[in-house]
Amino acid sequence: MTLSETSQPKGWASSAKAAAKPAVFVDGASGTTGLEIRERLDRQSDVAVKSIVEEKRKDAAAKRALMAEVDLVILCLPDDAAKQTVALIDSMGPKAPKVLDASTAFRVAPDWVYGFPELAPDQADKIRTARKVSNPGCYPTGAIALLRPLVDAGLVPSDYPVTINAVSGYSGGGKSMIQNFEGGTAPAFELYGLGFEHKHVPETQLYSHLTRRPIFVPSVGNYRQGMLVSVPLHLDTLPGKPDAADLHAALAKRYAGSTYVSVMPLDNDATKSGRLEPEALNETNRLELYVFASAKHRQAILVARLDNLGKGASGAAVQNMRLMLGFPET
């Protein structure tokens, strides 16, 4: 028996299948992202979650049999394992389920749809009709949300020398980083990715519509989850020399009516205090965008705040899953 008690027996009637809840299999549910997805799915009443017993987890035949019985597979695997499972899904022909991949394996692949529904006005519709969707990275979600509308509006040139600074809680760093921080052996704060080859740069550049590779400086703090992504700008180097209101208007226009992305007012508590902390959106799928600017110095800082395990990973996966299954996002 490869399936959990929630699964339907083989050979169940097609009429029963039509009436049943859509079935979802989370492959790799023992990692941080997978566990968060399972917890969020446990709160969903309109999907049936299927499982495979631990001893069959790497059994290709057992996995194939399970995947033939579900509507969608969410992959929370290392890149190589994700590629192997996608190859298995591709071999299934008409029985193949839809697939949502949370690894970095397919985020810039041309035959996959990028799973940031707010990326462009038609992106959610593309996700709804896609068979293969790549879930975005946490850092790129914040950076792309800030940059893409401004590049599309012509306020930031595609070849602008963009610098992206970001800090995340340690939960985004995998098991070894989590163990180091929770075991008390990690520093209070550290920069990393200083070899200029961070895996999130390609998708950030591609989906921000940047022709010049951005400089990305990630860091990790000694707290579990929550993220700030910031982009500094010299306003007088931009076409038309925009001000804060121009930047804010372009962002507000792009995300008007969005369920999960909010463009915060120019006059907000963080503007008044000059401070912004990263944990306020934890356990949510929300993303807040801020524009801080100095008219005196003609400088601005764009900031995105999100939960790296929410809109940056598992929350986004559930949002994409619902679109792919034809459900409302919420």
Coordinates of C-alpha atoms in Angstrom, one line a residue:
M1 CA 0.0 0.0 0.0
T2 CA 1.7 3.2 -1.1
L3 CA -1.0 5.7 -0.3
S4 CA -2.3 7.1 2.9
E5 CA -5.7 6.3 4.3
T6 CA -7.1 9.4 2.5
S7 CA -6.5 7.9 -0.9
Q8 CA -9.1 6.4 -3.1
P9 CA -8.8 2.7 -4.1
K10 CA -7.6 1.9 -7.6
G11 CA -10.4 1.4 -10.1
W12 CA -12.8 3.8 -8.4
A13 CA -15.7 4.9 -10.6
S14 CA -15.2 7.8 -13.0
S15 CA -18.3 9.4 -11.6
A16 CA -16.9 9.2 -8.1
K17 CA -13.7 10.8 -9.4
A18 CA -15.6 13.6 -10.9
A19 CA -17.4 14.3 -7.7
A20 CA -14.3 13.9 -5.5
K21 CA -12.1 16.8 -4.2
P22 CA -9.0 17.4 -6.4
A23 CA -6.1 15.3 -5.1
V24 CA -2.7 16.7 -4.3
F25 CA 0.6 14.9 -3.5
V26 CA 3.4 16.8 -1.8
D27 CA 6.6 15.1 -2.7
G28 CA 9.3 16.0 -0.1
A29 CA 6.9 17.0 2.7
S30 CA 9.6 16.5 5.4
G31 CA 11.6 19.6 4.6
T32 CA 10.8 23.1 5.8
T33 CA 8.9 24.2 2.7
G34 CA 7.1 20.9 2.4
L35 CA 6.0 20.8 6.1
E36 CA 4.7 24.4 5.8
I37 CA 2.7 23.5 2.7
R38 CA 1.2 20.4 4.4
E39 CA 0.2 22.6 7.4
R40 CA -1.4 25.1 5.1
L41 CA -3.2 22.3 3.1
D42 CA -4.5 20.9 6.4
R43 CA -6.5 24.1 6.7
Q44 CA -7.9 23.7 3.1
S45 CA -11.3 22.0 3.0
D46 CA -11.5 21.6 -0.8
V47 CA -8.5 19.4 -1.6
A48 CA -7.6 15.8 -0.6
V49 CA -3.9 15.4 0.3
K50 CA -2.3 12.1 -0.6
S51 CA 0.8 10.6 1.0
I52 CA 3.3 7.9 0.3
V53 CA 4.7 5.7 3.0
E54 CA 8.3 6.5 3.9
E55 CA 9.8 3.2 2.7
K56 CA 8.3 3.8 -0.7
R57 CA 9.3 7.4 -1.0
K58 CA 12.2 6.6 -3.5
D59 CA 10.4 3.8 -5.2
A60 CA 9.8 5.1 -8.8
A61 CA 7.0 2.6 -9.5
A62 CA 5.1 3.4 -6.3
K63 CA 5.5 7.1 -6.9
R64 CA 4.3 6.8 -10.5
A65 CA 1.2 4.8 -9.3
L66 CA 0.4 7.5 -6.8
M67 CA 0.9 10.3 -9.2
A68 CA -1.5 8.7 -11.7
E69 CA -4.2 9.1 -9.1
V70 CA -3.8 12.8 -8.3
D71 CA -4.5 16.0 -10.0
L72 CA -1.4 17.9 -9.0
V73 CA 2.0 17.2 -7.5
I74 CA 3.9 19.8 -5.5
L75 CA 7.7 19.1 -5.5
C76 CA 9.7 20.1 -2.5
L77 CA 12.9 18.4 -3.5
P78 CA 16.5 19.2 -4.3
D79 CA 17.0 20.3 -7.9
D80 CA 18.3 16.9 -9.2
A81 CA 15.5 15.0 -7.5
A82 CA 13.0 17.4 -8.9
K83 CA 14.3 16.9 -12.4
Q84 CA 14.1 13.1 -12.0
T85 CA 10.5 13.3 -10.8
V86 CA 9.5 15.7 -13.6
A87 CA 11.0 13.2 -16.1
L88 CA 8.9 10.5 -14.5
I89 CA 5.8 12.7 -14.8
D90 CA 6.6 13.5 -18.4
S91 CA 6.7 9.8 -19.1
M92 CA 3.1 9.3 -17.9
G93 CA 1.4 10.8 -21.0
P94 CA -2.3 11.6 -20.5
K95 CA -2.2 10.3 -17.0
A96 CA 0.3 12.9 -15.9
P97 CA -0.8 15.3 -13.2
K98 CA 0.0 19.0 -13.2
V99 CA 3.2 19.8 -11.4
L100 CA 4.2 22.7 -9.2
D101 CA 8.0 22.7 -8.4
A102 CA 9.4 24.6 -5.4
S103 CA 13.1 24.0 -6.3
T104 CA 15.2 26.2 -8.5
A105 CA 15.4 23.6 -11.2
F106 CA 12.9 25.1 -13.6
R107 CA 12.5 28.8 -12.6
V108 CA 14.0 30.1 -15.8
A109 CA 12.9 27.2 -18.1
P110 CA 11.0 28.6 -21.1
D111 CA 8.4 25.8 -21.0
W112 CA 7.4 26.5 -17.4
V113 CA 5.2 29.2 -16.1
Y114 CA 6.6 31.4 -13.4
G115 CA 4.4 31.2 -10.3
F116 CA 4.2 34.8 -9.2
P117 CA 0.6 35.5 -10.0
E118 CA 1.1 39.3 -9.5
L119 CA 4.0 39.5 -12.0
A120 CA 1.8 40.9 -14.8
P121 CA -1.9 41.4 -15.4
D122 CA -2.2 38.1 -17.3
Q123 CA 0.1 36.0 -15.1
A124 CA -2.6 34.4 -12.9
D125 CA -4.4 33.3 -16.0
K126 CA -1.2 31.7 -17.3
I127 CA -0.9 29.8 -14.1
R128 CA -4.5 28.6 -14.2
T129 CA -4.0 27.0 -17.6
A130 CA -0.4 25.7 -17.1
R131 CA 0.6 22.1 -16.6
K132 CA 4.0 23.1 -15.2
V133 CA 4.5 26.0 -12.8
S134 CA 7.8 26.9 -11.0
N135 CA 7.3 28.4 -7.5
P136 CA 9.4 31.6 -7.1
G137 CA 12.3 32.0 -4.7
C138 CA 11.8 34.1 -1.6
Y139 CA 14.3 36.8 -2.4
P140 CA 13.2 37.1 -6.0
T141 CA 9.6 37.5 -5.0
G142 CA 10.4 40.8 -3.2
A143 CA 12.9 42.1 -5.7
I144 CA 10.8 41.3 -8.8
A145 CA 7.7 42.8 -7.1
L146 CA 9.6 46.1 -6.7
L147 CA 11.4 46.2 -10.0
R148 CA 9.2 44.8 -12.7
P149 CA 6.5 47.5 -12.6
L150 CA 9.1 50.2 -12.6
V151 CA 11.0 48.7 -15.6
D152 CA 7.7 48.1 -17.4
A153 CA 6.7 51.8 -16.8
G154 CA 10.1 53.1 -18.1
L155 CA 11.0 54.6 -14.7
V156 CA 14.0 52.2 -14.3
P157 CA 15.9 51.3 -17.4
S158 CA 16.4 47.6 -18.1
D159 CA 20.2 48.1 -18.1
Y160 CA 20.2 50.1 -14.8
P161 CA 23.0 48.9 -12.4
V162 CA 20.6 47.5 -9.8
T163 CA 21.8 46.5 -6.3
I164 CA 19.5 44.3 -4.2
N165 CA 20.1 44.0 -0.5
A166 CA 18.1 41.5 1.6
V167 CA 17.9 39.9 5.0
S168 CA 16.0 36.7 5.9
G169 CA 15.3 34.6 8.9
Y170 CA 17.4 31.4 9.1
S171 CA 14.6 29.1 8.2
G172 CA 15.2 29.8 4.5
G173 CA 18.7 28.4 4.7
G174 CA 18.0 24.7 4.9
K175 CA 18.5 22.1 7.6
S176 CA 22.2 22.7 8.4
M177 CA 21.6 26.5 8.8
I178 CA 18.6 25.9 10.9
Q179 CA 20.6 23.5 13.1
N180 CA 23.4 26.0 13.5
F181 CA 21.2 28.9 14.5
E182 CA 19.0 26.9 16.8
G183 CA 22.0 25.1 18.3
G184 CA 23.6 28.4 19.1
T185 CA 26.7 28.0 16.9
A186 CA 25.8 30.6 14.2
P187 CA 26.6 34.3 14.4
A188 CA 24.0 36.9 15.1
F189 CA 24.1 38.1 11.5
E190 CA 26.1 37.3 8.4
L191 CA 26.3 38.2 4.7
Y192 CA 26.6 35.3 2.3
G193 CA 26.5 34.7 -1.4
L194 CA 29.6 36.8 -1.8
G195 CA 30.8 34.8 -4.8
F196 CA 28.3 36.6 -7.0
E197 CA 26.6 33.3 -8.0
H198 CA 23.6 33.1 -5.8
K199 CA 21.0 30.8 -7.3
H200 CA 18.2 33.4 -7.2
V201 CA 20.0 35.9 -9.4
P202 CA 18.9 34.4 -12.8
E203 CA 15.2 34.5 -12.1
T204 CA 15.4 37.9 -10.5
Q205 CA 17.1 39.3 -13.6
L206 CA 14.8 37.5 -16.1
Y207 CA 11.4 38.3 -14.5
S208 CA 12.4 41.9 -13.6
H209 CA 13.1 42.4 -17.3
L210 CA 16.7 43.5 -16.5
T211 CA 19.3 43.2 -19.2
R212 CA 22.2 44.0 -16.8
R213 CA 22.9 41.4 -14.1
P214 CA 22.0 42.9 -10.7
I215 CA 24.3 42.8 -7.7
F216 CA 22.6 40.8 -5.0
V217 CA 23.7 40.9 -1.4
P218 CA 21.8 38.4 0.8
S219 CA 22.1 38.1 4.6
V220 CA 20.7 36.1 7.4
G221 CA 19.7 37.2 10.9
N222 CA 19.4 35.2 14.1
Y223 CA 15.6 34.9 14.0
R224 CA 13.5 32.2 12.4
Q225 CA 11.5 33.8 9.6
G226 CA 10.6 37.1 8.0
M227 CA 12.3 39.0 5.2
L228 CA 13.2 42.5 3.9
V229 CA 14.4 43.0 0.4
S230 CA 15.6 46.5 -0.5
V231 CA 16.7 48.3 -3.7
P232 CA 18.4 51.7 -3.4
L233 CA 18.0 54.2 -6.3
H234 CA 19.7 57.5 -7.2
L235 CA 16.6 59.3 -8.6
D236 CA 18.6 61.8 -10.8
T237 CA 20.1 58.9 -12.7
L238 CA 16.7 57.6 -13.8
P239 CA 14.9 58.7 -17.0
G240 CA 12.7 61.7 -16.3
K241 CA 14.2 62.1 -12.8
P242 CA 11.1 60.6 -11.0
D243 CA 10.2 61.4 -7.5
A244 CA 8.7 59.2 -4.7
A245 CA 5.2 59.8 -6.0
D246 CA 6.0 58.6 -9.4
L247 CA 7.6 55.4 -8.1
H248 CA 4.7 54.8 -5.8
A249 CA 2.1 55.4 -8.5
A250 CA 3.7 52.8 -10.8
L251 CA 3.7 50.2 -8.0
A252 CA 0.1 51.1 -6.9
K253 CA -1.2 50.8 -10.5
R254 CA 0.4 47.3 -11.0
Y255 CA -1.0 45.9 -7.8
A256 CA -4.4 47.6 -7.6
G257 CA -6.9 45.1 -6.4
S258 CA -4.4 42.5 -5.5
T259 CA -5.4 40.1 -2.7
Y260 CA -1.9 39.6 -1.3
V261 CA 0.3 42.4 -2.4
S262 CA -0.1 45.8 -0.8
V263 CA 1.7 49.1 -1.7
M264 CA 1.9 50.9 1.5
P265 CA 1.1 54.7 1.6
L266 CA 4.1 57.1 1.3
D267 CA 3.2 58.4 4.7
N268 CA 3.3 55.4 7.0
D269 CA 4.6 54.4 10.4
A270 CA 7.9 53.2 9.0
T271 CA 8.4 56.5 7.2
K272 CA 7.8 58.4 10.4
S273 CA 10.1 56.2 12.5
G274 CA 12.7 55.5 9.9
R275 CA 12.6 51.8 10.8
L276 CA 11.1 48.6 9.4
E277 CA 11.4 45.2 11.0
P278 CA 11.1 41.9 9.1
E279 CA 8.7 39.7 11.1
A280 CA 5.4 41.5 10.9
L281 CA 4.0 39.4 8.1
N282 CA 5.0 36.0 9.5
E283 CA 2.5 33.2 9.0
T284 CA 0.7 35.1 6.2
N285 CA 0.9 35.1 2.4
R286 CA 1.1 38.9 2.3
L287 CA 3.7 41.1 0.6
E288 CA 4.1 44.7 1.5
L289 CA 5.9 47.2 -0.8
Y290 CA 7.3 50.5 0.5
V291 CA 8.9 53.6 -1.2
F292 CA 11.1 55.7 1.1
A293 CA 12.6 58.7 -0.5
S294 CA 14.5 62.0 0.2
A295 CA 13.5 65.0 -1.9
K296 CA 16.5 66.8 -0.5
H297 CA 19.1 64.2 -1.5
R298 CA 17.2 62.8 -4.5
Q299 CA 17.6 59.2 -3.3
A300 CA 15.1 56.4 -2.7
I301 CA 14.9 53.0 -1.2
L302 CA 12.3 50.5 -2.3
V303 CA 11.6 47.8 0.3
A304 CA 9.6 44.6 0.2
R305 CA 8.5 42.8 3.4
L306 CA 7.3 39.2 3.4
D307 CA 7.4 35.9 5.2
N308 CA 10.2 33.9 3.5
L309 CA 8.1 30.8 4.3
G310 CA 4.8 32.4 3.3
K311 CA 4.7 34.5 0.1
G312 CA 8.3 33.5 -0.3
A313 CA 7.7 29.8 -0.4
S314 CA 4.8 27.7 1.0
G315 CA 2.1 30.4 1.0
A316 CA 2.9 31.1 -2.7
A317 CA 2.8 27.4 -3.4
V318 CA -0.7 27.1 -2.0
Q319 CA -1.8 30.2 -3.9
N320 CA -0.5 28.7 -7.1
M321 CA -2.0 25.3 -6.4
R322 CA -5.4 26.9 -6.0
L323 CA -5.1 28.7 -9.3
M324 CA -3.9 25.5 -11.1
L325 CA -6.9 23.6 -9.7
G326 CA -9.4 26.2 -10.8
F327 CA -10.1 27.5 -7.3
P328 CA -10.2 31.1 -6.1
E329 CA -6.8 32.2 -4.7
T330 CA -8.1 32.6 -1.2

